[in-house]
PDB file of N, CA and C in Angstrom:
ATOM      1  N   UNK A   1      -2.472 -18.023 -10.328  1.00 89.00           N
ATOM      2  CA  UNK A   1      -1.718 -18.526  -9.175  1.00 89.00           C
ATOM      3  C   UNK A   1      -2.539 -18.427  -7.889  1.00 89.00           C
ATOM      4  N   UNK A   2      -2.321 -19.400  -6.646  1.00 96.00           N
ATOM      5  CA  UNK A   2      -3.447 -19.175  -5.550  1.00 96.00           C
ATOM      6  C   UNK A   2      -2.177 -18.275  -4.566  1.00 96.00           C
ATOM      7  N   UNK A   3      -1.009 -17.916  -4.857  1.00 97.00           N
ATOM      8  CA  UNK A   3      -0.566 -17.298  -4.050  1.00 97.00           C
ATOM      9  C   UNK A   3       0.595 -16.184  -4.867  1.00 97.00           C
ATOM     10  N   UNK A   4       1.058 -14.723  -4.458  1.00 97.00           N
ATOM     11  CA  UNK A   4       1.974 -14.168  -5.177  1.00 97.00           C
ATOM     12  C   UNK A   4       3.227 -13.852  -3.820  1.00 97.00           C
ATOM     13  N   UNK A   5       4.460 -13.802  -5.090  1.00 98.00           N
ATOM     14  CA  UNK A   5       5.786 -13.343  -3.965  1.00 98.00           C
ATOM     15  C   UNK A   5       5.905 -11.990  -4.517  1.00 98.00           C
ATOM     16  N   UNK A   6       5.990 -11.092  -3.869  1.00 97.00           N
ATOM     17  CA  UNK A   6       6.436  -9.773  -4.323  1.00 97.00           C
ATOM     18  C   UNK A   6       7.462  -8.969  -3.582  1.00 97.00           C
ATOM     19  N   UNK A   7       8.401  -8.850  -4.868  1.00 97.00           N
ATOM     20  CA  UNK A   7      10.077  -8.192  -4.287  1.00 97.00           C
ATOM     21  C   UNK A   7       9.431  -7.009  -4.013  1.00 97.00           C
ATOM     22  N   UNK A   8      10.291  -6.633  -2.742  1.00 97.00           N
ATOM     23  CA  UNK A   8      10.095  -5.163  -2.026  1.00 97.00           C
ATOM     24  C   UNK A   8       9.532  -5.406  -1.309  1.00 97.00           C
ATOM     25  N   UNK A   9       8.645  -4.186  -0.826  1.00 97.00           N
ATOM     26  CA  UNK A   9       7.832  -3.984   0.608  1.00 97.00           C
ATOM     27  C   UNK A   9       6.289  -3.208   0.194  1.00 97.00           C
ATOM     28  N   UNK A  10       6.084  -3.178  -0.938  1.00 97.00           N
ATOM     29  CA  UNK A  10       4.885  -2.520  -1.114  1.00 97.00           C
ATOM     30  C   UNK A  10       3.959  -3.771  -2.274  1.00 97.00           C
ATOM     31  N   UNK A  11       2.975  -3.800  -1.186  1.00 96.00           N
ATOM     32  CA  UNK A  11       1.634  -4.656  -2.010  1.00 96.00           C
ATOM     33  C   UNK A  11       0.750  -4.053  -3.105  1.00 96.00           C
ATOM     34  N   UNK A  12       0.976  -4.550  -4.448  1.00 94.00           N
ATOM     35  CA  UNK A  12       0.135  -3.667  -5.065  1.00 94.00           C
ATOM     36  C   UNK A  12      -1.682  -3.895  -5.079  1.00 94.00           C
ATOM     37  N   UNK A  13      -2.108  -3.273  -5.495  1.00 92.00           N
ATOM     38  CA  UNK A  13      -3.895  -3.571  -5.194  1.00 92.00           C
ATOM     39  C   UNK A  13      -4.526  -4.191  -5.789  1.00 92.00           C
ATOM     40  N   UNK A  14      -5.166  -5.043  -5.775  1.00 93.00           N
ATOM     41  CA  UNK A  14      -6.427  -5.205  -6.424  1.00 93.00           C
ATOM     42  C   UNK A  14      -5.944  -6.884  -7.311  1.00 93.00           C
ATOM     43  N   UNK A  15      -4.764  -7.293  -6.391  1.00 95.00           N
ATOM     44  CA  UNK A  15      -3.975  -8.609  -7.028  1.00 95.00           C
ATOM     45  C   UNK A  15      -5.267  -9.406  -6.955  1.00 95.00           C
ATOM     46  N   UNK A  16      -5.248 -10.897  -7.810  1.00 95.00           N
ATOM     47  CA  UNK A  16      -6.440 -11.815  -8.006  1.00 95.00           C
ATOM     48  C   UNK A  16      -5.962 -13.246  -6.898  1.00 95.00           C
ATOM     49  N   UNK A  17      -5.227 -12.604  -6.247  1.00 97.00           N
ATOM     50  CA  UNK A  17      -4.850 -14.034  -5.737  1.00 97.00           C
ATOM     51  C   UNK A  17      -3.849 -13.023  -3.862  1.00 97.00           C
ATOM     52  N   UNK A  18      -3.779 -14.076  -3.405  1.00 97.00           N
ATOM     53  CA  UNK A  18      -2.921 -14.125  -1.772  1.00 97.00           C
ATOM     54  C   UNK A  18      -1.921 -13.485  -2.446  1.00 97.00           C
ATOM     55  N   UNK A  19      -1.508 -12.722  -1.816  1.00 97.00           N
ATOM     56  CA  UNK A  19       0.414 -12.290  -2.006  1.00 97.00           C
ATOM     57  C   UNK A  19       1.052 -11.602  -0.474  1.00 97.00           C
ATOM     58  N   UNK A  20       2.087 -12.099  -0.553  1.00 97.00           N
ATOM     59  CA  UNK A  20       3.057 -11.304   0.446  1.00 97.00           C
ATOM     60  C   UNK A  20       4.578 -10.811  -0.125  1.00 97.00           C
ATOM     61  N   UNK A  21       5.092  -9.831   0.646  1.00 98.00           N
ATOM     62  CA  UNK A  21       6.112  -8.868  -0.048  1.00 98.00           C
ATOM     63  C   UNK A  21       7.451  -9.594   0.735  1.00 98.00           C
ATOM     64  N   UNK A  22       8.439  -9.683  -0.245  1.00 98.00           N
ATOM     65  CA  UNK A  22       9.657 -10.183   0.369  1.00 98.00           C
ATOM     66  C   UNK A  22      10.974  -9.097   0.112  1.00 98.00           C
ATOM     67  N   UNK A  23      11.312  -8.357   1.096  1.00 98.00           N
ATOM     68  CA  UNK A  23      12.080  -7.230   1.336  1.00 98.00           C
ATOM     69  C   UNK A  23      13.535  -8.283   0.679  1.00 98.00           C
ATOM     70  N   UNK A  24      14.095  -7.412  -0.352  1.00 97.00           N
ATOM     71  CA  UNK A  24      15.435  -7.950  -1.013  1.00 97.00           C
ATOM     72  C   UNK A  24      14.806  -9.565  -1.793  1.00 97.00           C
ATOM     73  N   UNK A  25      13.994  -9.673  -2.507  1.00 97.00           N
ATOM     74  CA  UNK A  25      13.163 -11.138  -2.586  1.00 97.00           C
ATOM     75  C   UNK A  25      14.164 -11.348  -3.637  1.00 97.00           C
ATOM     76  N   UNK A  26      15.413 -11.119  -4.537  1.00 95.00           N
ATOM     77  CA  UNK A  26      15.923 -11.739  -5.378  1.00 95.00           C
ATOM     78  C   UNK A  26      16.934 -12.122  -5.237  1.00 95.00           C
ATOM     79  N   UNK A  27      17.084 -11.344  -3.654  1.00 97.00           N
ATOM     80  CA  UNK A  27      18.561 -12.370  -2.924  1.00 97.00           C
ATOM     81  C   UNK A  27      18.229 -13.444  -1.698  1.00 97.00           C
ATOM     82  N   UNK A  28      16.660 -13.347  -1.711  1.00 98.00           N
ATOM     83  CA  UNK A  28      15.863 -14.302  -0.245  1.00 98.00           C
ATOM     84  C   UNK A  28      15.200 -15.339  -1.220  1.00 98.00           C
ATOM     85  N   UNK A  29      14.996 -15.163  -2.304  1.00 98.00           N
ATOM     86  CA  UNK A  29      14.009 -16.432  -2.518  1.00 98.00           C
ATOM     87  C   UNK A  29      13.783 -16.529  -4.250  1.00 98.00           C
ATOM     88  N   UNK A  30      14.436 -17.752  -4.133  1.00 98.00           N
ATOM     89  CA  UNK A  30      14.884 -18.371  -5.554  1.00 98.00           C
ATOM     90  C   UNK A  30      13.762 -17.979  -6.836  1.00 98.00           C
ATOM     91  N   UNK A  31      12.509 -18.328  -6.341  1.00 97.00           N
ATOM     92  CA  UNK A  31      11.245 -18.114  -7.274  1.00 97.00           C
ATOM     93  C   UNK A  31      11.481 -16.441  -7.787  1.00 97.00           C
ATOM     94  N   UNK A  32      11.568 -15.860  -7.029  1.00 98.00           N
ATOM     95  CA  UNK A  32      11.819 -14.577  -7.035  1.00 98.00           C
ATOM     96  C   UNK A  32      12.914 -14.156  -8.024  1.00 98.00           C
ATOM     97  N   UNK A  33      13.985 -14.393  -7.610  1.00 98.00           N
ATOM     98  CA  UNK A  33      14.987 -14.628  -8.331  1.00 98.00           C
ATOM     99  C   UNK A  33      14.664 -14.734  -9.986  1.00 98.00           C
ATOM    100  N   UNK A  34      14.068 -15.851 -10.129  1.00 98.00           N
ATOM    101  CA  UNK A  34      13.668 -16.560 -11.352  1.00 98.00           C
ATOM    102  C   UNK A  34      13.462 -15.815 -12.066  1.00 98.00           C
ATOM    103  N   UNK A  35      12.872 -15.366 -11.681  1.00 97.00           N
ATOM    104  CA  UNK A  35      11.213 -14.387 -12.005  1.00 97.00           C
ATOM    105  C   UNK A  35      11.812 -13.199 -12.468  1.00 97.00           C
ATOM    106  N   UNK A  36      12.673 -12.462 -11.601  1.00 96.00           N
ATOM    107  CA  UNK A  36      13.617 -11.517 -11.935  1.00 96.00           C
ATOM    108  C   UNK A  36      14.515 -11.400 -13.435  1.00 96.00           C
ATOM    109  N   UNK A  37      14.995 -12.581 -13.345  1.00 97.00           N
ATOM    110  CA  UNK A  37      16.074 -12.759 -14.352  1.00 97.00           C
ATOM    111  C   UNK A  37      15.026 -13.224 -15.977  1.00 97.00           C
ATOM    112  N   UNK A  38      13.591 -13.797 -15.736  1.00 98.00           N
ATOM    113  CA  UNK A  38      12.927 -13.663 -17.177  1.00 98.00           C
ATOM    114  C   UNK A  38      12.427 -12.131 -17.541  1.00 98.00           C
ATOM    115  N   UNK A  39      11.639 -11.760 -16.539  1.00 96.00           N
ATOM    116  CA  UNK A  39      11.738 -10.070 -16.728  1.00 96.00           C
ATOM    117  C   UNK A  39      12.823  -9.320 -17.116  1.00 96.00           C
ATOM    118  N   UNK A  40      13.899  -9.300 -17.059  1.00 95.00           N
ATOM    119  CA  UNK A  40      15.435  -8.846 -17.770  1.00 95.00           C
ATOM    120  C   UNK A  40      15.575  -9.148 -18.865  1.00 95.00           C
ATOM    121  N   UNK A  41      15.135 -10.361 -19.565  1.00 96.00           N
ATOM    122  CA  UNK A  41      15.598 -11.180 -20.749  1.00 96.00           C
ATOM    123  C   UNK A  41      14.451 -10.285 -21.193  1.00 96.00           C
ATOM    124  N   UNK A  42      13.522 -10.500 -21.090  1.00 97.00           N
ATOM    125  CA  UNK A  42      11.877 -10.274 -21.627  1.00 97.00           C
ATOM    126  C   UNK A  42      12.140  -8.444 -22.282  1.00 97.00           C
ATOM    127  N   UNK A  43      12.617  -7.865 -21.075  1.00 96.00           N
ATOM    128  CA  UNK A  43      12.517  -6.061 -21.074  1.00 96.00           C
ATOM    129  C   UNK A  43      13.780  -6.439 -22.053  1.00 96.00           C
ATOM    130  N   UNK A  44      14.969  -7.051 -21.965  1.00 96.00           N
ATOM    131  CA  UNK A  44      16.276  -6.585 -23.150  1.00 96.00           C
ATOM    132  C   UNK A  44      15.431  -6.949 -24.491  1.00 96.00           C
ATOM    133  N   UNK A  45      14.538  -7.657 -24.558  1.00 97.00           N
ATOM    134  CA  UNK A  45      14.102  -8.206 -26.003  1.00 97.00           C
ATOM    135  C   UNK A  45      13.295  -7.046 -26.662  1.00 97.00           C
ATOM    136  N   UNK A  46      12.188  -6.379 -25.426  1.00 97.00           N
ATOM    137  CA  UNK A  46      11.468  -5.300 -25.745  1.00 97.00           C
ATOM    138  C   UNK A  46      12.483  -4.247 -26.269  1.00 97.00           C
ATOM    139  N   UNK A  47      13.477  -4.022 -25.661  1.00 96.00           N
ATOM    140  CA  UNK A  47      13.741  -2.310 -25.729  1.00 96.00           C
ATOM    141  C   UNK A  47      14.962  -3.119 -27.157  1.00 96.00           C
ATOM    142  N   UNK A  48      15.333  -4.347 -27.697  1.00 97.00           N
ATOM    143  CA  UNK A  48      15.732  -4.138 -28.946  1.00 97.00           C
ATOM    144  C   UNK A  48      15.267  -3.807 -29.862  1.00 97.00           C
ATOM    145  N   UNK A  49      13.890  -4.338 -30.006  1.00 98.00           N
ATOM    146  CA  UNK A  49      12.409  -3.691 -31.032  1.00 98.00           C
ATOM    147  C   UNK A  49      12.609  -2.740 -30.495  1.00 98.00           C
ATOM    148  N   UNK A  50      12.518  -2.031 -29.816  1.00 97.00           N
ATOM    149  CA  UNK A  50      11.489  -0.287 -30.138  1.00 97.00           C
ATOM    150  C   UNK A  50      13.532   0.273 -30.326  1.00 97.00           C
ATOM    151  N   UNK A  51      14.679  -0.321 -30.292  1.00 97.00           N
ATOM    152  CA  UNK A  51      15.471   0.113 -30.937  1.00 97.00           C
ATOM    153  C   UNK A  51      15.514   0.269 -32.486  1.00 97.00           C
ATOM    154  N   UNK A  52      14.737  -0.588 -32.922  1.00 97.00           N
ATOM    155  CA  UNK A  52      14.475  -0.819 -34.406  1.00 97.00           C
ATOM    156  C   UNK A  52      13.949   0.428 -34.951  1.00 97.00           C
ATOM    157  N   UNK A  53      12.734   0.678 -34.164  1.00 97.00           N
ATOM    158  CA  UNK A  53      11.916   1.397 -34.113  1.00 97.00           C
ATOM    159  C   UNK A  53      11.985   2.860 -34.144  1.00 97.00           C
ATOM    160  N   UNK A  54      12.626   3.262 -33.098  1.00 97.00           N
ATOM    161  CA  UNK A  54      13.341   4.632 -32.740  1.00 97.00           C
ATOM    162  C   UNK A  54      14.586   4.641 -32.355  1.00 97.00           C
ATOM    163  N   UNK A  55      15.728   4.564 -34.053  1.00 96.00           N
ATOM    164  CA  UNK A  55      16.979   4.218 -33.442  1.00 96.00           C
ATOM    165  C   UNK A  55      17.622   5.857 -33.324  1.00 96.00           C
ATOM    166  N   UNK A  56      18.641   5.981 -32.688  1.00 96.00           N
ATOM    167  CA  UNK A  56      19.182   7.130 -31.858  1.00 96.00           C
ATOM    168  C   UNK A  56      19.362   7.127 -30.405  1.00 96.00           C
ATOM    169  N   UNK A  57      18.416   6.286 -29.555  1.00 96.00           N
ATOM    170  CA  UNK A  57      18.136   6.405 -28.389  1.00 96.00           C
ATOM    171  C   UNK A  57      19.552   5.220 -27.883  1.00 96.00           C
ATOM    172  N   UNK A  58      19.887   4.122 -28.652  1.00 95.00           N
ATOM    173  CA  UNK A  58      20.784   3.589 -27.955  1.00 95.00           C
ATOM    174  C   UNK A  58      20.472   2.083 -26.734  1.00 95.00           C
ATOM    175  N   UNK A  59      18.764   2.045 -27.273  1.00 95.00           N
ATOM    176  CA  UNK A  59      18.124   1.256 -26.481  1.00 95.00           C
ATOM    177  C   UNK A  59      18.781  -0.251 -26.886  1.00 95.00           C
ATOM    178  N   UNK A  60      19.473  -0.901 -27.597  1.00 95.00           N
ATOM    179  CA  UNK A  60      19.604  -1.908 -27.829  1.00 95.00           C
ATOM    180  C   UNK A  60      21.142  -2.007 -27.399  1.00 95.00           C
ATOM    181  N   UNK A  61      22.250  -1.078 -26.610  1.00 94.00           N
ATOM    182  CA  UNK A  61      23.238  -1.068 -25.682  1.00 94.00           C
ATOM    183  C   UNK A  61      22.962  -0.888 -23.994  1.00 94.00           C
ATOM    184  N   UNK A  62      21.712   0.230 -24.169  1.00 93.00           N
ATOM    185  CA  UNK A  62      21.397   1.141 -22.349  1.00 93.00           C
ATOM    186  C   UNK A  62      20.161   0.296 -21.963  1.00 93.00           C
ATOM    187  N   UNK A  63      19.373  -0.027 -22.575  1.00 91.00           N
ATOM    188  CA  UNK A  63      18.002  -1.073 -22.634  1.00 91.00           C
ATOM    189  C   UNK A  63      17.095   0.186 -21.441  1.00 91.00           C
ATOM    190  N   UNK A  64      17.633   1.854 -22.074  1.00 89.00           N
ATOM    191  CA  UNK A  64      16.457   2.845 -21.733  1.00 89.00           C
ATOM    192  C   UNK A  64      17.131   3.205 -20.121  1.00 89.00           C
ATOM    193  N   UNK A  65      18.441   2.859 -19.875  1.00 89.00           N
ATOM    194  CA  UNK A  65      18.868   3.514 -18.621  1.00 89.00           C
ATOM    195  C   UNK A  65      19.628   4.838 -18.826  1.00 89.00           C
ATOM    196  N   UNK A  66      19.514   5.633 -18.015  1.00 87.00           N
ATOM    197  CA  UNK A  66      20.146   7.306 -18.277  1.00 87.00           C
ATOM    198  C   UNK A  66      21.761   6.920 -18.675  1.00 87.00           C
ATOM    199  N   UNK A  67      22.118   6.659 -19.549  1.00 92.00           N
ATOM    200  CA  UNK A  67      23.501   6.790 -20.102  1.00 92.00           C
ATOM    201  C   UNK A  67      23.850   8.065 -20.655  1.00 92.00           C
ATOM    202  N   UNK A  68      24.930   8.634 -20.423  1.00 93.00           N
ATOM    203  CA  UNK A  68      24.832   9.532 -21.357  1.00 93.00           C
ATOM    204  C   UNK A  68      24.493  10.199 -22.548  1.00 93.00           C
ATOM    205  N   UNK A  69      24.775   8.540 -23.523  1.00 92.00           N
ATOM    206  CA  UNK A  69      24.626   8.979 -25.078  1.00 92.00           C
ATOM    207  C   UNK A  69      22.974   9.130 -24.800  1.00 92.00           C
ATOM    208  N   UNK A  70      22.093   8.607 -23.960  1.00 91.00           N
ATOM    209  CA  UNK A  70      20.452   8.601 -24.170  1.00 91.00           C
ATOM    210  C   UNK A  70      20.087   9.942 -23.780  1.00 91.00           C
ATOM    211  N   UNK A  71      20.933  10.629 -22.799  1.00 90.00           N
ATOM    212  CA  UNK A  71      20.464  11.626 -22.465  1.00 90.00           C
ATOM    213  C   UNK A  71      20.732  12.470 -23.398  1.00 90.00           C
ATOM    214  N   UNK A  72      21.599  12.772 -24.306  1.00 93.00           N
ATOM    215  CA  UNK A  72      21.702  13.459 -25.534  1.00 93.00           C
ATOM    216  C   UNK A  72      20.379  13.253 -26.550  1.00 93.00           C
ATOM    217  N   UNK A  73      20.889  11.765 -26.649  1.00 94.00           N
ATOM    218  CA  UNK A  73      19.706  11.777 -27.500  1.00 94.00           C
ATOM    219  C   UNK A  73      17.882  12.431 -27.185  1.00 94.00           C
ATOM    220  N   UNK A  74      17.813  12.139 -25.817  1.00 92.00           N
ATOM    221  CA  UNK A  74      16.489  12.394 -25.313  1.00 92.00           C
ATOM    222  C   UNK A  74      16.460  14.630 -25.790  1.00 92.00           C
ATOM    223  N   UNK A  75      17.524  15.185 -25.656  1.00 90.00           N
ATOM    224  CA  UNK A  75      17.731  16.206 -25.811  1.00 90.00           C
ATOM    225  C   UNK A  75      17.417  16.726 -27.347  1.00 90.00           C
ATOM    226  N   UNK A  76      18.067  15.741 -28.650  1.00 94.00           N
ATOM    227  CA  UNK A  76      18.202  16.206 -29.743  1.00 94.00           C
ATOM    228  C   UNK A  76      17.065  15.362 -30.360  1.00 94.00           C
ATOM    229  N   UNK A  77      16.587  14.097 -29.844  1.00 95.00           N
ATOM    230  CA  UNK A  77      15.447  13.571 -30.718  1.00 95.00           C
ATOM    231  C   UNK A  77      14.543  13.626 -30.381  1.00 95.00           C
ATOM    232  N   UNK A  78      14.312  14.074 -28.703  1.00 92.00           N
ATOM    233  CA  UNK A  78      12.762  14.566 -27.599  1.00 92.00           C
ATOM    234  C   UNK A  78      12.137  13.229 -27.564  1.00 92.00           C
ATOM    235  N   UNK A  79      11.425  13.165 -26.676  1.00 93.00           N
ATOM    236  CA  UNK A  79      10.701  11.948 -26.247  1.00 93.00           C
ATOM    237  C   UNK A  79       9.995  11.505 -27.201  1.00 93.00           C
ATOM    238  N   UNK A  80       9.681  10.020 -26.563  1.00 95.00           N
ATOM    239  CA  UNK A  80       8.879   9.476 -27.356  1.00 95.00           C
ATOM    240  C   UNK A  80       8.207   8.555 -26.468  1.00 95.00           C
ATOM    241  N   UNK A  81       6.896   7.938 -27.554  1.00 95.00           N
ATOM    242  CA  UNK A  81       5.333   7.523 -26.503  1.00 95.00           C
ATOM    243  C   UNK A  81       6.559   6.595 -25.184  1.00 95.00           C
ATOM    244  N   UNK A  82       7.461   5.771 -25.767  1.00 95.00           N
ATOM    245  CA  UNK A  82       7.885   4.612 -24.369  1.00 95.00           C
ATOM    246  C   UNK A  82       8.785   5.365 -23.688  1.00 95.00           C
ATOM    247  N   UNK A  83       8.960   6.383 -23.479  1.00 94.00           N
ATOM    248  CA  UNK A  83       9.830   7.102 -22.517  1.00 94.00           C
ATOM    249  C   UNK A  83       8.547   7.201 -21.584  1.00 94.00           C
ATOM    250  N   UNK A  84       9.180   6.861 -20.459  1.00 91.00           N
ATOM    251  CA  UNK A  84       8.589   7.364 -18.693  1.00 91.00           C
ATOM    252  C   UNK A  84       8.507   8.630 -18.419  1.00 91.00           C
ATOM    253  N   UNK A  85       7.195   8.979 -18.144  1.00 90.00           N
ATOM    254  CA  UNK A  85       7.054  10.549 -18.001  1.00 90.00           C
ATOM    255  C   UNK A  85       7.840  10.761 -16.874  1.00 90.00           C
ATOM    256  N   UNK A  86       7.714   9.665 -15.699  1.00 89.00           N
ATOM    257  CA  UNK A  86       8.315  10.120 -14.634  1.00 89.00           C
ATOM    258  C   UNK A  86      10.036  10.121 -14.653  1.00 89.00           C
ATOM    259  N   UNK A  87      11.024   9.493 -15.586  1.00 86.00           N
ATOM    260  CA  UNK A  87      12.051   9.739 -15.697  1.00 86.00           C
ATOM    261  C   UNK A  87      12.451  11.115 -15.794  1.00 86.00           C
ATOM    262  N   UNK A  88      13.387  11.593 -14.522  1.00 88.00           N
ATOM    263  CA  UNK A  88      13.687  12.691 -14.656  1.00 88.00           C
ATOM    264  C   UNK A  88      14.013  13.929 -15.695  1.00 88.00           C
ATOM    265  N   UNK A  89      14.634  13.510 -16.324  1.00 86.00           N
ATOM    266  CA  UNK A  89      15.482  13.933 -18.061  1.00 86.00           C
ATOM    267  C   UNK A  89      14.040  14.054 -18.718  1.00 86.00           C
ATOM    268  N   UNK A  90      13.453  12.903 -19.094  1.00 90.00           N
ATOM    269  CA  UNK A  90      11.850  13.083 -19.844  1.00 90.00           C
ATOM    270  C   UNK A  90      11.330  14.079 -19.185  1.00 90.00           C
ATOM    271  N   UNK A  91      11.188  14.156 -17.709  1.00 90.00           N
ATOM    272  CA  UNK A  91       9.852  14.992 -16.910  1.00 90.00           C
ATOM    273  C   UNK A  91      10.570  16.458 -16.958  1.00 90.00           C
ATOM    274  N   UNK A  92      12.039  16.755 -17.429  1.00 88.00           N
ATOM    275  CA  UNK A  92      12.422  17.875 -17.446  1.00 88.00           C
ATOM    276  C   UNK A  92      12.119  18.595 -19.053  1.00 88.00           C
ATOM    277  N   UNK A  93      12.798  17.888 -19.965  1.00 85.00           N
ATOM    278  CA  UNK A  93      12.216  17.942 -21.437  1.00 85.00           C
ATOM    279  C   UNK A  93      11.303  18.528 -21.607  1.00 85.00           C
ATOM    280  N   UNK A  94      10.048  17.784 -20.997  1.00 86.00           N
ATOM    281  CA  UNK A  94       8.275  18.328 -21.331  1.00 86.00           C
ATOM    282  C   UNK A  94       8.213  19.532 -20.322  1.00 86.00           C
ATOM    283  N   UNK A  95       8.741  19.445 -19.598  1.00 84.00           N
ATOM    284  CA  UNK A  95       8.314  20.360 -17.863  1.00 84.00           C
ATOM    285  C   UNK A  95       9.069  22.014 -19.405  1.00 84.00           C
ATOM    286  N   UNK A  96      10.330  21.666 -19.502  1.00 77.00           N
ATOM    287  CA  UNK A  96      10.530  22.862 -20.064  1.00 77.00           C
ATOM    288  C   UNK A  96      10.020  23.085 -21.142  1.00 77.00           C
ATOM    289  N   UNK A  97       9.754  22.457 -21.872  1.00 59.00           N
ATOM    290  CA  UNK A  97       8.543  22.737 -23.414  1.00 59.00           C
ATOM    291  C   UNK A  97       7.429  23.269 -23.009  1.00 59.00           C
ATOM    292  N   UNK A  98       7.165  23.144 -22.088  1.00 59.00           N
ATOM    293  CA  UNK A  98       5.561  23.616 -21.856  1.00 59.00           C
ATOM    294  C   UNK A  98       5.979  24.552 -21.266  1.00 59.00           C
ATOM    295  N   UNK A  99       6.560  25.193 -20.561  1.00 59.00           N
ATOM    296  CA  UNK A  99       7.019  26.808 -19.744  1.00 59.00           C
ATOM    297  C   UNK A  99       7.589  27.380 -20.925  1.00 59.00           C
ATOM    298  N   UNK A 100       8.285  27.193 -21.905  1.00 58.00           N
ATOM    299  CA  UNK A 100       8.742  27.764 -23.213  1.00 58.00           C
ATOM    300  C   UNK A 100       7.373  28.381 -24.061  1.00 58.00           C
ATOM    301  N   UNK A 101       6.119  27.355 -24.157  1.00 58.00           N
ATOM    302  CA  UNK A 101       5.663  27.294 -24.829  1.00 58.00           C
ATOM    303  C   UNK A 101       4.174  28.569 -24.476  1.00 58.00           C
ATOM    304  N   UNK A 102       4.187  29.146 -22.878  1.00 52.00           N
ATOM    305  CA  UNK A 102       3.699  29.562 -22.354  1.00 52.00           C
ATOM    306  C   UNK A 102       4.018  31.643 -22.841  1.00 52.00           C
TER     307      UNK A 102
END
């Protein structure tokens, strides 16, 4: 592309092309929008596979958002490689395994 729209306010680095940031860009600008709503379809398709994959987690109802039943599960089945280290619940999990483990 010779130019990028990017929702929010932070530019990421090292883009191959022009971009500017559009604060609320999926309620200001249709492309945006667009763009938004294939990324949704795209991520629900991902997190039904890795439901296949690692079922317990509930990913093919929560599509990997803190629901309750996930947070159980994250408790009784422990993370796994596509969990976000930085998700709180995950970063607590490991944070306490490793002080246990000490």
């Amino acid at each position: 592309p010779d130019h990028a729209l990017i929702d929010g306010n932070r530019l990421p680095r090292d883009l191959a092309c022009s971009a500017e940031t559009v604060v609320k860009g999926d309620a200001r600008c249709v492309s945006i929008a667009a763009a938004s709503i294939v990324a949704k379809i795209a991520r629900d398709a991902i997190m039904r596979d890795l439901a296949q994959q690692y079922p317990g987690y509930g990913w093919e109802k929560n599509a990997g958002y803190p629901t309750q039943c996930h947070k159980v599960a994250l408790r009784e089945l422990g993370v796994t490689p596509h969990h976000r280290r930085s998700f709180k619940p995950v970063y607590n999990i490991l944070y306490q395994a490793e002080i246990s483990s000490d």
